[in-house]
Short mmCIF file of C-alpha atoms in Angstrom, two decimals:
data_model
loop_
_atom_site.label_atom_id
_atom_site.label_comp_id
_atom_site.label_asym_id
_atom_site.label_seq_id
_atom_site.Cartn_x
_atom_site.Cartn_y
_atom_site.Cartn_z
CA ASN Q 1 104.94 95.28 121.21
CA ALA Q 2 107.39 97.48 119.25
CA GLY Q 3 105.78 97.40 115.77
CA VAL Q 4 108.01 99.21 113.27
CA THR Q 5 111.13 100.85 114.69
CA GLN Q 6 113.10 103.45 112.73
CA THR Q 7 116.47 104.89 113.68
CA PRO Q 8 117.70 107.56 113.86
CA LYS Q 9 114.84 110.02 114.37
CA PHE Q 10 116.88 112.98 113.15
CA GLN Q 11 120.02 113.23 111.02
CA VAL Q 12 122.01 116.00 109.39
CA LEU Q 13 124.39 115.03 106.58
CA LYS Q 14 126.80 116.94 104.43
CA THR Q 15 126.50 116.65 100.66
CA GLY Q 16 128.34 113.54 99.47
CA GLN Q 17 128.22 111.68 102.79
CA SER Q 18 126.69 108.24 103.03
CA MET Q 19 124.44 106.78 105.68
CA THR Q 20 121.95 104.02 106.39
CA LEU Q 21 118.47 104.51 107.77
CA GLN Q 22 117.45 101.52 109.84
CA CYS Q 23 114.02 99.88 109.90
CA ALA Q 24 113.01 96.82 111.92
CA GLN Q 25 109.64 95.17 112.50
CA ASP Q 26 108.68 92.43 114.93
CA MET Q 27 105.33 91.41 113.43
CA ASN Q 28 106.66 88.85 110.93
CA HIS Q 29 105.32 90.96 108.05
CA GLU Q 30 106.36 89.82 104.58
CA TYR Q 31 106.02 93.24 102.97
CA MET Q 32 108.23 96.20 103.86
CA SER Q 33 108.66 99.53 102.13
CA TRP Q 34 110.28 102.95 102.32
CA TYR Q 35 108.49 106.21 101.57
CA ARG Q 36 109.63 109.79 101.54
CA GLN Q 37 107.30 112.60 102.54
CA ASP Q 38 107.74 116.04 101.05
CA PRO Q 39 105.46 119.10 101.36
CA GLY Q 40 102.71 119.09 98.74
CA MET Q 41 103.85 115.71 97.39
CA GLY Q 42 102.29 113.26 99.81
CA LEU Q 43 104.21 110.03 100.33
CA ARG Q 44 106.19 108.58 97.46
CA LEU Q 45 107.44 105.00 97.36
CA ILE Q 46 111.22 104.59 97.17
CA HIS Q 47 111.79 100.82 97.39
CA TYR Q 48 109.86 97.84 98.63
CA SER Q 49 110.30 94.16 99.44
CA VAL Q 50 107.87 91.24 99.46
CA GLY Q 51 110.16 88.98 101.43
CA ALA Q 52 113.75 88.23 102.44
CA GLY Q 53 116.06 88.39 99.43
CA ILE Q 54 113.49 90.19 97.23
CA THR Q 55 113.49 93.94 96.60
CA ASP Q 56 112.13 96.19 93.88
CA GLN Q 57 112.04 99.85 92.95
CA GLY Q 58 109.22 102.20 93.65
CA GLU Q 59 108.39 105.59 92.21
CA VAL Q 60 111.55 107.48 93.27
CA PRO Q 61 114.44 104.98 93.69
CA ASN Q 62 117.37 107.02 92.36
CA GLY Q 63 120.08 107.68 94.95
CA TYR Q 64 118.87 104.95 97.31
CA ASN Q 65 119.75 101.28 97.79
CA VAL Q 66 118.05 98.62 99.88
CA SER Q 67 118.55 95.00 100.87
CA ARG Q 68 116.43 92.49 102.75
CA SER Q 69 118.56 89.77 104.30
CA THR Q 70 116.04 88.95 107.05
CA THR Q 71 112.27 89.23 107.41
CA GLU Q 72 112.69 91.75 110.23
CA ASP Q 73 115.09 94.33 108.77
CA PHE Q 74 114.93 96.61 105.73
CA PRO Q 75 117.69 99.26 105.77
CA LEU Q 76 117.75 102.17 103.33
CA ARG Q 77 121.18 103.38 102.16
CA LEU Q 78 122.04 106.79 100.79
CA LEU Q 79 125.36 106.33 98.97
CA SER Q 80 126.14 110.00 98.29
CA ALA Q 81 123.69 112.36 99.93
CA ALA Q 82 122.30 115.33 97.98
CA PRO Q 83 120.23 118.32 99.20
CA SER Q 84 117.29 116.97 97.13
CA GLN Q 85 117.17 114.03 99.55
CA THR Q 86 116.23 116.31 102.45
CA SER Q 87 112.92 114.81 103.53
CA VAL Q 88 111.08 112.78 106.14
CA TYR Q 89 111.47 109.05 105.56
CA PHE Q 90 108.93 106.47 106.66
CA CYS Q 91 109.27 102.71 106.78
CA ALA Q 92 106.08 100.63 106.62
CA SER Q 93 105.27 96.93 106.80
CA SER Q 94 102.27 94.70 106.19
CA TYR Q 95 101.09 91.16 105.75
CA ILE Q 96 100.50 90.10 102.16
CA ARG Q 97 97.03 88.67 101.76
CA THR Q 98 95.06 87.47 98.77
CA GLY Q 99 94.35 90.59 96.74
CA GLY Q 100 97.30 92.60 98.03
CA ALA Q 101 98.59 94.13 101.22
CA TYR Q 102 96.66 96.64 103.24
CA GLY Q 103 96.55 98.14 106.69
CA TYR Q 104 100.22 99.01 106.83
CA THR Q 105 102.03 99.74 110.09
CA PHE Q 106 104.27 102.80 109.84
CA GLY Q 107 107.34 103.74 111.79
CA SER Q 108 107.58 107.17 113.41
CA GLY Q 109 109.89 108.53 110.71
CA THR Q 110 113.42 109.83 110.20
CA ARG Q 111 113.85 113.53 109.48
CA LEU Q 112 116.92 113.91 107.25
CA THR Q 113 118.56 117.20 106.32
CA VAL Q 114 121.34 117.33 103.74
CA VAL Q 115 123.39 120.54 103.76
CA GLY F 1 98.68 103.92 86.54
CA ASN F 2 97.02 104.41 89.91
CA SER F 3 96.52 107.89 91.30
CA VAL F 4 94.72 109.60 94.18
CA THR F 5 93.49 113.19 94.19
CA GLN F 6 92.41 114.73 97.43
CA MET F 7 91.18 118.08 98.58
CA GLU F 8 93.84 120.72 98.92
CA GLY F 9 94.32 122.18 102.35
CA PRO F 10 94.76 123.53 104.80
CA VAL F 11 91.25 123.21 106.22
CA THR F 12 90.31 125.15 109.35
CA LEU F 13 87.05 124.45 111.17
CA SER F 14 85.48 125.34 114.48
CA GLU F 15 84.89 122.62 117.07
CA GLU F 16 81.65 120.64 116.46
CA ALA F 17 81.54 121.60 112.76
CA PHE F 18 80.84 119.02 110.04
CA LEU F 19 83.87 117.79 108.14
CA THR F 20 84.22 116.58 104.57
CA ILE F 21 87.57 115.88 102.89
CA ASN F 22 87.15 114.90 99.26
CA CYS F 23 89.09 112.05 97.67
CA THR F 24 88.83 110.65 94.15
CA TYR F 25 90.93 107.94 92.56
CA THR F 26 92.01 106.40 89.28
CA ALA F 27 92.83 102.71 89.26
CA THR F 28 92.39 99.58 87.22
CA GLY F 29 90.13 96.89 88.59
CA TYR F 30 88.81 97.04 92.12
CA PRO F 31 91.25 98.69 94.51
CA SER F 32 91.08 98.79 98.29
CA LEU F 33 90.75 102.32 99.67
CA PHE F 34 92.13 103.79 102.88
CA TRP F 35 92.28 106.90 104.99
CA TYR F 36 95.40 107.42 107.09
CA VAL F 37 95.93 110.09 109.75
CA GLN F 38 99.22 111.68 110.80
CA TYR F 39 99.34 113.53 114.11
CA PRO F 40 102.13 116.08 114.65
CA GLY F 41 105.56 114.44 114.93
CA GLU F 42 104.22 110.94 114.38
CA GLY F 43 103.99 108.33 111.63
CA LEU F 44 100.83 107.48 109.73
CA GLN F 45 98.05 105.47 111.36
CA LEU F 46 95.29 103.64 109.55
CA LEU F 47 92.01 105.44 110.23
CA LEU F 48 89.60 103.35 108.16
CA LYS F 49 89.41 101.22 105.04
CA ALA F 50 86.99 99.75 102.49
CA THR F 51 87.77 96.85 100.20
CA LYS F 52 84.82 96.75 97.78
CA ALA F 53 82.19 98.98 96.22
CA ASP F 54 79.52 100.37 98.59
CA ASP F 55 81.52 99.33 101.67
CA LYS F 56 81.54 101.94 104.43
CA GLY F 57 84.61 102.23 106.59
CA SER F 58 84.25 103.85 110.00
CA ASN F 59 86.37 104.60 113.04
CA LYS F 60 86.45 107.25 115.80
CA GLY F 61 83.35 108.95 114.37
CA PHE F 62 84.86 109.21 110.88
CA GLU F 63 83.19 107.54 107.91
CA ALA F 64 83.92 107.02 104.22
CA THR F 65 81.93 105.12 101.58
CA TYR F 66 83.55 103.40 98.59
CA ARG F 67 81.68 104.83 95.56
CA LYS F 68 82.73 103.02 92.42
CA GLU F 69 80.37 104.96 90.15
CA THR F 70 82.02 108.27 91.11
CA THR F 71 85.46 106.77 91.95
CA SER F 72 85.34 108.54 95.29
CA PHE F 73 86.06 107.87 98.96
CA HIS F 74 85.22 111.09 100.79
CA LEU F 75 86.00 111.33 104.51
CA GLU F 76 83.28 112.73 106.79
CA LYS F 77 82.73 113.41 110.48
CA GLY F 78 79.62 114.94 111.97
CA SER F 79 81.21 116.90 114.83
CA VAL F 80 84.96 117.50 114.89
CA GLN F 81 87.06 118.01 118.01
CA VAL F 82 90.32 119.84 118.61
CA SER F 83 92.01 116.43 118.93
CA ASP F 84 91.13 115.69 115.26
CA SER F 85 93.70 118.28 114.14
CA ALA F 86 96.12 116.30 111.94
CA VAL F 87 97.06 115.59 108.33
CA TYR F 88 94.75 113.15 106.53
CA PHE F 89 95.86 111.00 103.59
CA CYS F 90 93.67 109.12 101.16
CA ALA F 91 95.33 106.03 99.63
CA LEU F 92 94.62 103.02 97.47
CA SER F 93 96.04 99.56 96.95
CA SER F 94 95.39 97.60 93.79
CA ASN F 95 93.82 94.19 94.25
CA PHE F 96 95.72 92.58 91.43
CA GLY F 97 98.55 91.32 93.59
CA ASN F 98 100.08 94.79 93.78
CA GLU F 99 100.95 95.47 97.38
CA LYS F 100 101.97 99.09 96.89
CA LEU F 101 100.02 101.94 98.43
CA THR F 102 99.46 105.06 96.34
CA PHE F 103 98.85 108.19 98.45
CA GLY F 104 97.19 111.51 97.86
CA THR F 105 99.05 114.68 98.81
CA GLY F 106 97.44 114.98 102.24
CA THR F 107 95.04 117.52 103.76
CA ARG F 108 96.02 119.41 106.89
CA LEU F 109 93.05 119.90 109.23
CA THR F 110 93.07 122.39 112.09
CA ILE F 111 90.17 122.57 114.55
CA ILE F 112 89.71 125.79 116.52
CA PRO F 113 88.08 125.65 119.98
#
């Protein structure tokens, strides 16, 4: 009963490097999303997906790309890392019900530092 | 757009004290409201939810009532324990087919024995 699995848990990047944060869920949830958590800012939505092949931008999408080729996986790509992307990243998934999604399941997070 | 405003922290209480963490919201229509809890080093967990006006969500001794007239969803617990030390987030989801969660900034709670 894995739920939402994020890898890696910790990562240090140099400015300009690229990397992919992985997220996988085994609950057959239609909805998946990426948030970043910064002190005093709460969680802010980066990108989200309502199903395989469908993605859309959230509140803070710049510098990040996503794709959703399967229901289970929703990777987040940083094409050219910047110090402003130092943050804790959370992946979350949910069923979509009439009236919206609620009761998300969150992964345990990836702490990213860009130097 | 949607927004959530919650009580600034940090909040420090003694064990067995009464807890209130204030949360107010701005949203169109009739959103669903949530409280999430984040323990140190972990992801967020759903604590409780309410999907319509006057609903009361409850879990683990925590309660919150959906007050449409005051656009509030305050979190309360009658007697806190050291194990309640965590960061608490208020959040909302619009019920107009918008699946996105909008979060408050979080309130860090520390309980002293």
